[in-house]
Coordinates of C-alpha atoms and ligand atoms in Angstrom, one line a residue:
X686 CA -43.5 -10.6 -9.2
X687 CA -46.9 -12.2 -8.7
X688 CA -48.2 -10.4 -11.7
X689 CA -45.4 -11.8 -13.8
X690 CA -46.0 -15.3 -12.5
X691 CA -49.6 -15.1 -13.6
X692 CA -48.7 -14.2 -17.1
X693 CA -48.9 -16.6 -20.0
X694 CA -45.7 -17.1 -22.0
X695 CA -47.1 -15.3 -25.0
X696 CA -47.7 -12.2 -22.8
X697 CA -44.0 -11.6 -22.1
X698 CA -40.9 -11.0 -24.2
X699 CA -39.2 -14.4 -24.3
X700 CA -36.2 -13.6 -26.5
X701 CA -33.8 -10.7 -27.3
X702 CA -32.3 -10.5 -30.8
X703 CA -29.4 -8.2 -31.7
X704 CA -28.6 -7.8 -35.4
X705 CA -25.0 -7.3 -36.5
X706 CA -25.1 -6.6 -40.2
X707 CA -21.5 -7.0 -41.2
X708 CA -20.0 -9.6 -43.4
X709 CA -16.5 -10.0 -44.9
X710 CA -17.9 -10.6 -48.3
X711 CA -21.4 -11.1 -49.6
X712 CA -22.3 -14.7 -50.4
X713 CA -23.8 -15.1 -53.8
X714 CA -27.1 -16.5 -52.6
X715 CA -27.6 -14.1 -49.7
X716 CA -30.5 -11.6 -49.4
X717 CA -30.1 -11.0 -45.7
X718 CA -29.6 -7.5 -44.3
X719 CA -25.8 -7.6 -44.3
X720 CA -23.1 -5.5 -45.8
X721 CA -19.5 -6.1 -46.7
X722 CA -16.7 -3.5 -46.6
X723 CA -17.2 -1.9 -43.2
X724 CA -14.0 -1.4 -41.2
X725 CA -13.2 -1.4 -37.5
X726 CA -14.1 2.2 -37.0
X727 CA -17.5 1.9 -38.6
X728 CA -18.2 -1.2 -36.6
X729 CA -17.3 0.6 -33.3
X730 CA -19.8 3.3 -34.2
X731 CA -22.4 0.8 -34.9
X732 CA -21.9 -1.0 -31.6
X733 CA -22.1 2.4 -29.8
X734 CA -25.4 3.1 -31.6
X735 CA -26.8 -0.3 -30.6
X736 CA -25.7 0.4 -27.0
X737 CA -27.6 3.7 -27.2
X738 CA -30.7 2.0 -28.5
X739 CA -30.6 -0.5 -25.7
X740 CA -30.2 2.2 -23.1
X741 CA -33.1 4.2 -24.5
X742 CA -35.6 1.5 -25.2
X743 CA -38.7 1.5 -22.9
X744 CA -39.8 -2.0 -21.8
X745 CA -43.4 -1.5 -22.9
X746 CA -44.0 -5.3 -22.9
X747 CA -43.0 -7.4 -19.8
X748 CA -39.8 -9.2 -20.1
X749 CA -39.3 -12.8 -18.9
X750 CA -36.0 -12.8 -16.8
X751 CA -35.1 -16.0 -18.6
X752 CA -35.5 -14.6 -22.1
X753 CA -33.0 -16.0 -24.6
X754 CA -30.4 -13.9 -26.2
X755 CA -29.4 -14.2 -29.8
X756 CA -26.8 -12.2 -31.8
X757 CA -27.4 -12.8 -35.5
X758 CA -26.3 -11.4 -38.7
X759 CA -24.6 -10.8 -40.9
X760 CA -21.5 -12.2 -39.1
X761 CA -21.6 -11.1 -35.5
X762 CA -18.2 -12.7 -34.9
X763 CA -16.7 -10.1 -37.3
X764 CA -17.3 -7.5 -34.6
X765 CA -14.2 -7.1 -32.3
X766 CA -14.6 -8.9 -29.0
X767 CA -14.6 -5.5 -27.1
X768 CA -17.5 -4.2 -29.2
X769 CA -19.5 -7.4 -28.6
X770 CA -18.8 -7.0 -24.8
X771 CA -20.0 -3.4 -25.0
X772 CA -23.3 -4.6 -26.3
X773 CA -23.7 -7.5 -23.9
X774 CA -22.8 -5.2 -21.0
X775 CA -25.4 -2.7 -22.1
X776 CA -28.0 -5.5 -22.3
X777 CA -27.1 -6.5 -18.8
X778 CA -27.0 -2.9 -17.4
X779 CA -30.4 -2.0 -18.8
X780 CA -32.1 -5.2 -17.6
X781 CA -32.5 -7.0 -21.0
X782 CA -30.0 -9.7 -20.2
X783 CA -30.9 -11.1 -16.8
X784 CA -30.7 -14.8 -16.5
X785 CA -31.1 -16.0 -20.0
X786 CA -32.1 -19.7 -20.7
X787 CA -29.5 -19.5 -23.6
X788 CA -27.2 -16.9 -25.1
X789 CA -26.3 -17.6 -28.7
X790 CA -24.1 -16.0 -31.2
X791 CA -23.7 -16.6 -34.9
X792 CA -20.1 -17.0 -36.2
X793 CA -18.4 -17.7 -39.4
X794 CA -15.4 -20.0 -39.7
X795 CA -12.4 -17.9 -40.4
X796 CA -13.6 -15.0 -38.2
X797 CA -12.8 -16.6 -34.9
X798 CA -9.7 -17.7 -33.0
X799 CA -9.3 -19.2 -29.6
X800 CA -8.9 -15.9 -27.7
X801 CA -12.0 -14.5 -29.3
X802 CA -14.0 -17.6 -28.6
X803 CA -12.9 -17.4 -24.9
X804 CA -13.9 -13.7 -24.9
X805 CA -17.3 -14.6 -26.2
X806 CA -17.7 -17.2 -23.4
X807 CA -16.7 -14.6 -20.9
X808 CA -19.3 -12.2 -22.3
X809 CA -21.8 -14.8 -21.3
X810 CA -22.5 -16.7 -24.6
X811 CA -23.1 -20.4 -24.1
X812 CA -24.1 -21.4 -27.6
X813 CA -22.5 -20.7 -30.9
X814 CA -23.9 -21.3 -34.4
X815 CA -21.4 -21.6 -37.3
X816 CA -22.3 -20.9 -40.9
X817 CA -20.6 -24.1 -42.2
X818 CA -22.9 -24.8 -45.2
X819 CA -20.6 -27.5 -46.7
X820 CA -17.3 -29.2 -46.0
X821 CA -16.5 -29.3 -49.7
X822 CA -14.2 -26.5 -50.8
X823 CA -15.4 -26.4 -54.3
X824 CA -19.0 -26.0 -53.2
X825 CA -18.1 -23.3 -50.7
X826 CA -16.4 -21.4 -53.4
X827 CA -19.2 -21.8 -55.8
X828 CA -21.6 -19.9 -53.5
X829 CA -19.1 -17.2 -52.6
X830 CA -18.3 -18.3 -49.0
X831 CA -15.0 -17.0 -47.7
X832 CA -14.0 -20.0 -45.6
X833 CA -12.9 -23.5 -46.4
X834 CA -13.7 -26.9 -44.9
X835 CA -10.6 -27.0 -42.8
X836 CA -11.4 -23.7 -41.2
X837 CA -14.9 -24.8 -40.4
X838 CA -13.8 -27.9 -38.6
X839 CA -11.1 -25.9 -36.8
X840 CA -13.6 -23.4 -35.7
X841 CA -15.8 -26.1 -34.2
X842 CA -12.8 -27.6 -32.4
X843 CA -11.7 -24.2 -31.0
X844 CA -15.3 -23.5 -29.8
X845 CA -15.1 -26.7 -27.8
X846 CA -11.8 -25.8 -26.4
X847 CA -13.2 -22.4 -25.4
X848 CA -15.9 -24.2 -23.4
X849 CA -18.9 -24.1 -25.8
X850 CA -21.0 -27.2 -25.1
X851 CA -23.8 -26.2 -27.4
X852 CA -22.7 -25.8 -31.0
X853 CA -24.7 -25.6 -34.2
X854 CA -23.7 -25.9 -37.8
X855 CA -25.8 -24.6 -40.7
X856 CA -25.7 -26.8 -43.7
X857 CA -27.1 -26.3 -47.2
X858 CA -28.1 -28.9 -49.7
X859 CA -28.8 -28.4 -53.4
X860 CA -25.5 -26.5 -53.8
X861 CA -23.9 -26.1 -57.3
X862 CA -21.8 -29.1 -57.9
X863 CA -23.0 -30.9 -54.9
X864 CA -23.5 -34.6 -55.1
X865 CA -25.1 -37.2 -52.7
X866 CA -21.6 -38.4 -51.9
X867 CA -20.3 -34.9 -51.0
X868 CA -23.5 -34.1 -49.0
X869 CA -23.0 -37.4 -47.1
X870 CA -19.4 -36.5 -46.5
X871 CA -20.3 -33.0 -45.1
X872 CA -22.9 -34.5 -42.8
X873 CA -20.7 -37.4 -41.8
X874 CA -17.8 -35.2 -40.8
X875 CA -20.0 -32.8 -39.0
X876 CA -21.6 -35.6 -37.0
X877 CA -18.2 -36.9 -36.0
X878 CA -17.3 -33.6 -34.4
X879 CA -19.9 -34.4 -31.7
X880 CA -21.9 -31.2 -32.2
X881 CA -25.5 -31.6 -31.0
X882 CA -27.4 -29.4 -33.4
X883 CA -27.7 -29.0 -37.1
X884 CA -29.8 -26.6 -39.2
X885 CA -30.1 -28.0 -42.7
X886 CA -31.7 -25.9 -45.5
X887 CA -32.3 -26.4 -49.2
X888 CA -30.6 -23.7 -51.3
X889 CA -33.1 -21.0 -52.3
X890 CA -32.4 -18.8 -55.3
X891 CA -33.6 -15.5 -54.0
X892 CA -34.7 -12.7 -56.4
X893 CA -32.0 -10.1 -57.2
X894 CA -29.1 -12.1 -55.8
X895 CA -26.0 -12.8 -57.9
X896 CA -26.9 -16.4 -57.7
X897 CA -30.2 -15.8 -59.5
X898 CA -28.4 -13.9 -62.3
X899 CA -25.7 -16.5 -62.6
X900 CA -28.1 -19.5 -62.7
X901 CA -30.2 -17.6 -65.3
X902 CA -27.2 -16.9 -67.4
X903 CA -26.2 -20.6 -67.2
X904 CA -23.0 -19.8 -65.3
X905 CA -24.0 -21.8 -62.3
X906 CA -25.8 -25.2 -62.7
X907 CA -27.8 -26.3 -59.7
X908 CA -28.9 -29.9 -58.9
X909 CA -32.2 -30.5 -60.6
X910 CA -35.5 -30.9 -58.6
X911 CA -35.2 -34.7 -58.4
X912 CA -31.6 -34.6 -57.2
X913 CA -32.5 -31.9 -54.5
X914 CA -35.5 -34.0 -53.5
X915 CA -33.2 -37.1 -53.1
X916 CA -30.9 -35.0 -51.0
X917 CA -33.7 -33.8 -48.8
X918 CA -34.7 -37.4 -48.2
X919 CA -31.1 -38.5 -47.6
X920 CA -30.7 -35.7 -44.9
X921 CA -33.8 -37.0 -43.0
X922 CA -32.7 -40.7 -43.1
X923 CA -29.0 -40.1 -42.5
X924 CA -29.4 -37.7 -39.5
X925 CA -31.8 -40.2 -37.9
X926 CA -29.0 -42.9 -38.0
X927 CA -26.7 -40.4 -36.3
X928 CA -29.1 -39.9 -33.3
X929 CA -30.6 -36.6 -34.5
X930 CA -34.2 -35.7 -33.8
X931 CA -35.9 -33.6 -36.3
X932 CA -37.6 -31.2 -34.0
X933 CA -38.4 -28.5 -36.5
X934 CA -38.8 -28.7 -40.3
X935 CA -35.1 -27.7 -40.9
X936 CA -33.6 -28.3 -37.4
X937 CA -32.1 -31.3 -35.8
X938 CA -30.8 -32.0 -32.3
X939 CA -29.2 -34.7 -30.3
X940 CA -30.1 -35.0 -26.6
X941 CA -32.9 -32.5 -26.9
X942 CA -30.3 -29.7 -27.3
X943 CA -33.0 -27.5 -29.1
X944 CA -32.3 -23.9 -30.0
X945 CA -34.3 -22.3 -27.2
X946 CA -34.2 -18.8 -29.0
X947 CA -35.6 -20.2 -32.3
X948 CA -38.3 -22.0 -30.3
X949 CA -39.5 -18.5 -29.2
X950 CA -40.1 -17.8 -32.9
X951 CA -41.8 -21.1 -33.5
X952 CA -44.0 -20.7 -30.5
X953 CA -44.9 -17.3 -31.8
X954 CA -44.0 -15.6 -28.5
X955 CA -42.9 -12.0 -28.3
X956 CA -39.3 -11.0 -28.7
X957 CA -37.5 -7.7 -28.7
X958 CA -34.9 -6.8 -31.3
X959 CA -32.1 -4.2 -31.5
X960 CA -29.9 -3.1 -34.5
X961 CA -30.2 -2.1 -38.1
X962 CA -33.0 -3.9 -39.8
X963 CA -33.9 -5.8 -36.7
X964 CA -37.4 -7.1 -36.4
X965 CA -39.2 -7.4 -33.1
X966 CA -42.6 -8.7 -32.2
X967 CA -44.9 -7.7 -29.4
X968 CA -47.4 -10.4 -29.8
X969 CA -49.8 -8.2 -31.8
X970 CA -47.5 -6.0 -33.8
X971 CA -44.2 -6.3 -35.7
X972 CA -41.5 -3.6 -35.5
X973 CA -38.8 -3.3 -38.2
X974 CA -35.8 -1.0 -37.7
X975 CA -34.2 1.1 -40.5
X976 CA -32.1 -1.4 -42.4
X977 CA -29.1 0.5 -43.7
X978 CA -26.2 1.0 -41.2
X979 CA -25.7 4.7 -41.8
X980 CA -29.4 5.4 -41.6
X981 CA -29.7 3.4 -38.4
X982 CA -26.8 5.3 -36.7
X983 CA -28.2 8.6 -37.8
X984 CA -31.7 7.9 -36.5
X985 CA -30.2 6.8 -33.2
X986 CA -28.2 10.0 -33.0
X987 CA -31.1 12.3 -34.0
X988 CA -33.7 10.5 -32.0
X989 CA -35.8 10.0 -35.2
X990 CA -38.3 7.3 -35.7
X991 CA -36.3 4.1 -36.0
X992 CA -39.0 1.5 -36.3
X993 CA -41.8 0.9 -38.6
X994 CA -44.8 -0.6 -36.8
X995 CA -47.1 -3.1 -38.4
X996 CA -50.2 -3.9 -36.4
X997 CA -51.3 -7.5 -37.1
X998 CA -55.0 -8.1 -37.2
X999 CA -56.1 -11.0 -35.0
X1000 CA -56.7 -13.3 -38.0
X1001 CA -53.2 -12.6 -39.3
X1002 CA -51.8 -13.4 -35.9
X1003 CA -53.7 -16.6 -35.8
X1004 CA -52.5 -17.7 -39.2
X1005 CA -48.9 -16.9 -38.3
X1006 CA -49.3 -18.7 -35.0
X1007 CA -50.5 -21.8 -36.9
X1008 CA -47.6 -21.6 -39.5
X1009 CA -44.9 -21.2 -36.9
X1010 CA -46.2 -23.8 -34.5
X1011 CA -46.7 -26.4 -37.1
X1012 CA -43.1 -26.1 -38.1
X1013 CA -42.3 -27.9 -34.8
X1014 CA -42.4 -31.6 -34.5
X1015 CA -44.4 -31.1 -31.3
X1016 CA -47.0 -29.2 -33.3
X1017 CA -49.6 -26.7 -32.3
X1018 CA -51.4 -26.7 -28.9
X1019 CA -55.1 -26.3 -29.6
X1020 CA -55.6 -25.2 -26.0
X1021 CA -53.3 -22.4 -26.6
X1022 CA -55.0 -21.4 -29.8
X1023 CA -58.2 -21.2 -28.0
X1024 CA -56.7 -19.2 -25.1
X1025 CA -54.8 -16.7 -27.3
X1026 CA -57.3 -16.3 -30.2
X1027 CA -60.5 -17.7 -29.0
X1028 CA -60.5 -20.1 -31.9
X1029 CA -61.6 -23.8 -31.6
X1030 CA -59.3 -25.1 -34.4
X1031 CA -61.0 -28.5 -34.7
X1032 CA -64.4 -26.9 -34.9
X1033 CA -63.4 -24.3 -37.5
X1034 CA -60.9 -26.2 -39.6
X1035 CA -61.7 -29.9 -38.8
X1036 CA -63.4 -30.6 -42.1
X1037 CA -60.5 -29.1 -44.1
X1038 CA -57.9 -30.9 -42.0
X1039 CA -59.7 -34.2 -42.3
X1040 CA -58.2 -35.4 -45.6
X1041 CA -54.7 -34.6 -44.5
X1042 CA -55.3 -36.5 -41.2
X1043 CA -56.7 -39.5 -43.2
X1044 CA -53.6 -39.4 -45.5
X1045 CA -51.3 -39.3 -42.4
X1046 CA -49.9 -35.9 -43.3
X1047 CA -51.4 -34.4 -40.2
X1048 CA -51.9 -36.1 -36.8
X1049 CA -54.4 -35.1 -34.2
X1050 CA -53.7 -36.1 -30.6
X1051 CA -57.0 -35.7 -28.9
X1052 CA -55.8 -36.3 -25.4
X1053 CA -53.0 -33.7 -25.6
X1054 CA -55.0 -31.5 -27.8
X1055 CA -52.3 -31.1 -30.4
X1056 CA -52.1 -31.2 -34.1
X1057 CA -48.7 -31.9 -35.8
X1058 CA -47.4 -32.4 -39.3
X1059 CA -46.2 -36.0 -39.7
X1060 CA -42.8 -36.6 -41.4
X1061 CA -44.6 -37.0 -44.7
X1062 CA -46.6 -33.8 -43.9
X1063 CA -43.5 -31.7 -43.4
X1064 CA -42.7 -32.3 -47.1
X1065 CA -46.0 -30.7 -48.1
X1066 CA -46.2 -28.3 -45.3
X1067 CA -47.0 -25.3 -47.5
X1068 CA -50.2 -27.0 -48.8
X1069 CA -51.3 -27.7 -45.3
X1070 CA -50.5 -24.2 -44.1
X1071 CA -52.9 -22.9 -46.7
X1072 CA -55.9 -24.2 -44.7
X1073 CA -55.2 -21.4 -42.1
X1074 CA -54.6 -18.5 -44.5
X1075 CA -57.1 -15.7 -44.1
X1076 CA -58.3 -13.9 -47.2
Ligands
SF4_1168 S1 -22.1 -14.9 -44.3 FE1 -24.4 -15.1 -44.0 S2 -25.2 -13.0 -43.8 FE2 -23.1 -12.8 -44.6 S3 -23.3 -12.7 -46.8 FE3 -23.0 -14.9 -46.3 S4 -25.0 -15.7 -46.1 FE4 -25.2 -13.5 -46.0

């Protein structure tokens, strides 16, 4: 116990991620490790494999008893409630789920009803994150989402009825056919539900996705750069008026209801991961599991090597630490940078940061030993991040 108390937060696993790679249908823009077309039997086999992975994993890095839990996907809510419970029970039995500071699950509207949401609460989840994306049916259809706006609003209401007090909605701007008016309507209606967290992303056309092919072929027309930039600005201004604090580049919370699990990533703390394609981080190495469902199950059954390990040289760790921490409104702690990597950030990068500080894109708080992106700086974050890139 004493040993654990003396550890720094970056020396312990602070979060547990479980990947559920099933979706009802692939959205046109999606390049996540997720698959459509799996039935109940295959999902049960997958859940059993995840439980076996949990049972067999050695805890080679110390685990914080309050480590957050996050079931992401894919669409975790597609798994039957019993299968989800099997996995949560295994996490509890083998000591991964102790006294989590937060237990979140991602869900898609149209895949949950009240009994299921109640079952999720009973399994121990206290936060739910809905992939809403838009409350305009035409926009949802244009990107291949299977739900509609009414289902999204209903899912949020049912989650409240089931006792979820912490609810997130993901929203995308820059959608085909989206206008400022429809974006405003989406955000207004979501804010009216009383939820306390929103993740708002610009649509990215990823290589190899159907969206890329369709935009190239002129079958889908996206808002142009100026329109997307106006939407971005609108999101910032509008959410401010609704009492949301932008605590990370794409994340907004009321009443400091931050996503504690995502803060583990942004702090660049270690996390453990389970499931197909899941990616864990020990603090100095990244581990990525076999991505394909069948492959994953076979490797679990045969005891073959499930994870690819990538050792991260210290300069790469430092670079990633800076990127991730600068995403937060609270910025990067220079004291922590020194303790973790032995680097005096101001001494090493002060000259390169100076113009950004002078142009109010970066701020330096000498007393608290913090550097942060300003609101204007968040818009050009990538340029600023380059300062810390190692060759
Ligand atoms: S629901 Fe999410 S993970 Fe599934 S296909 Fe759509 S974007 Fe991808």
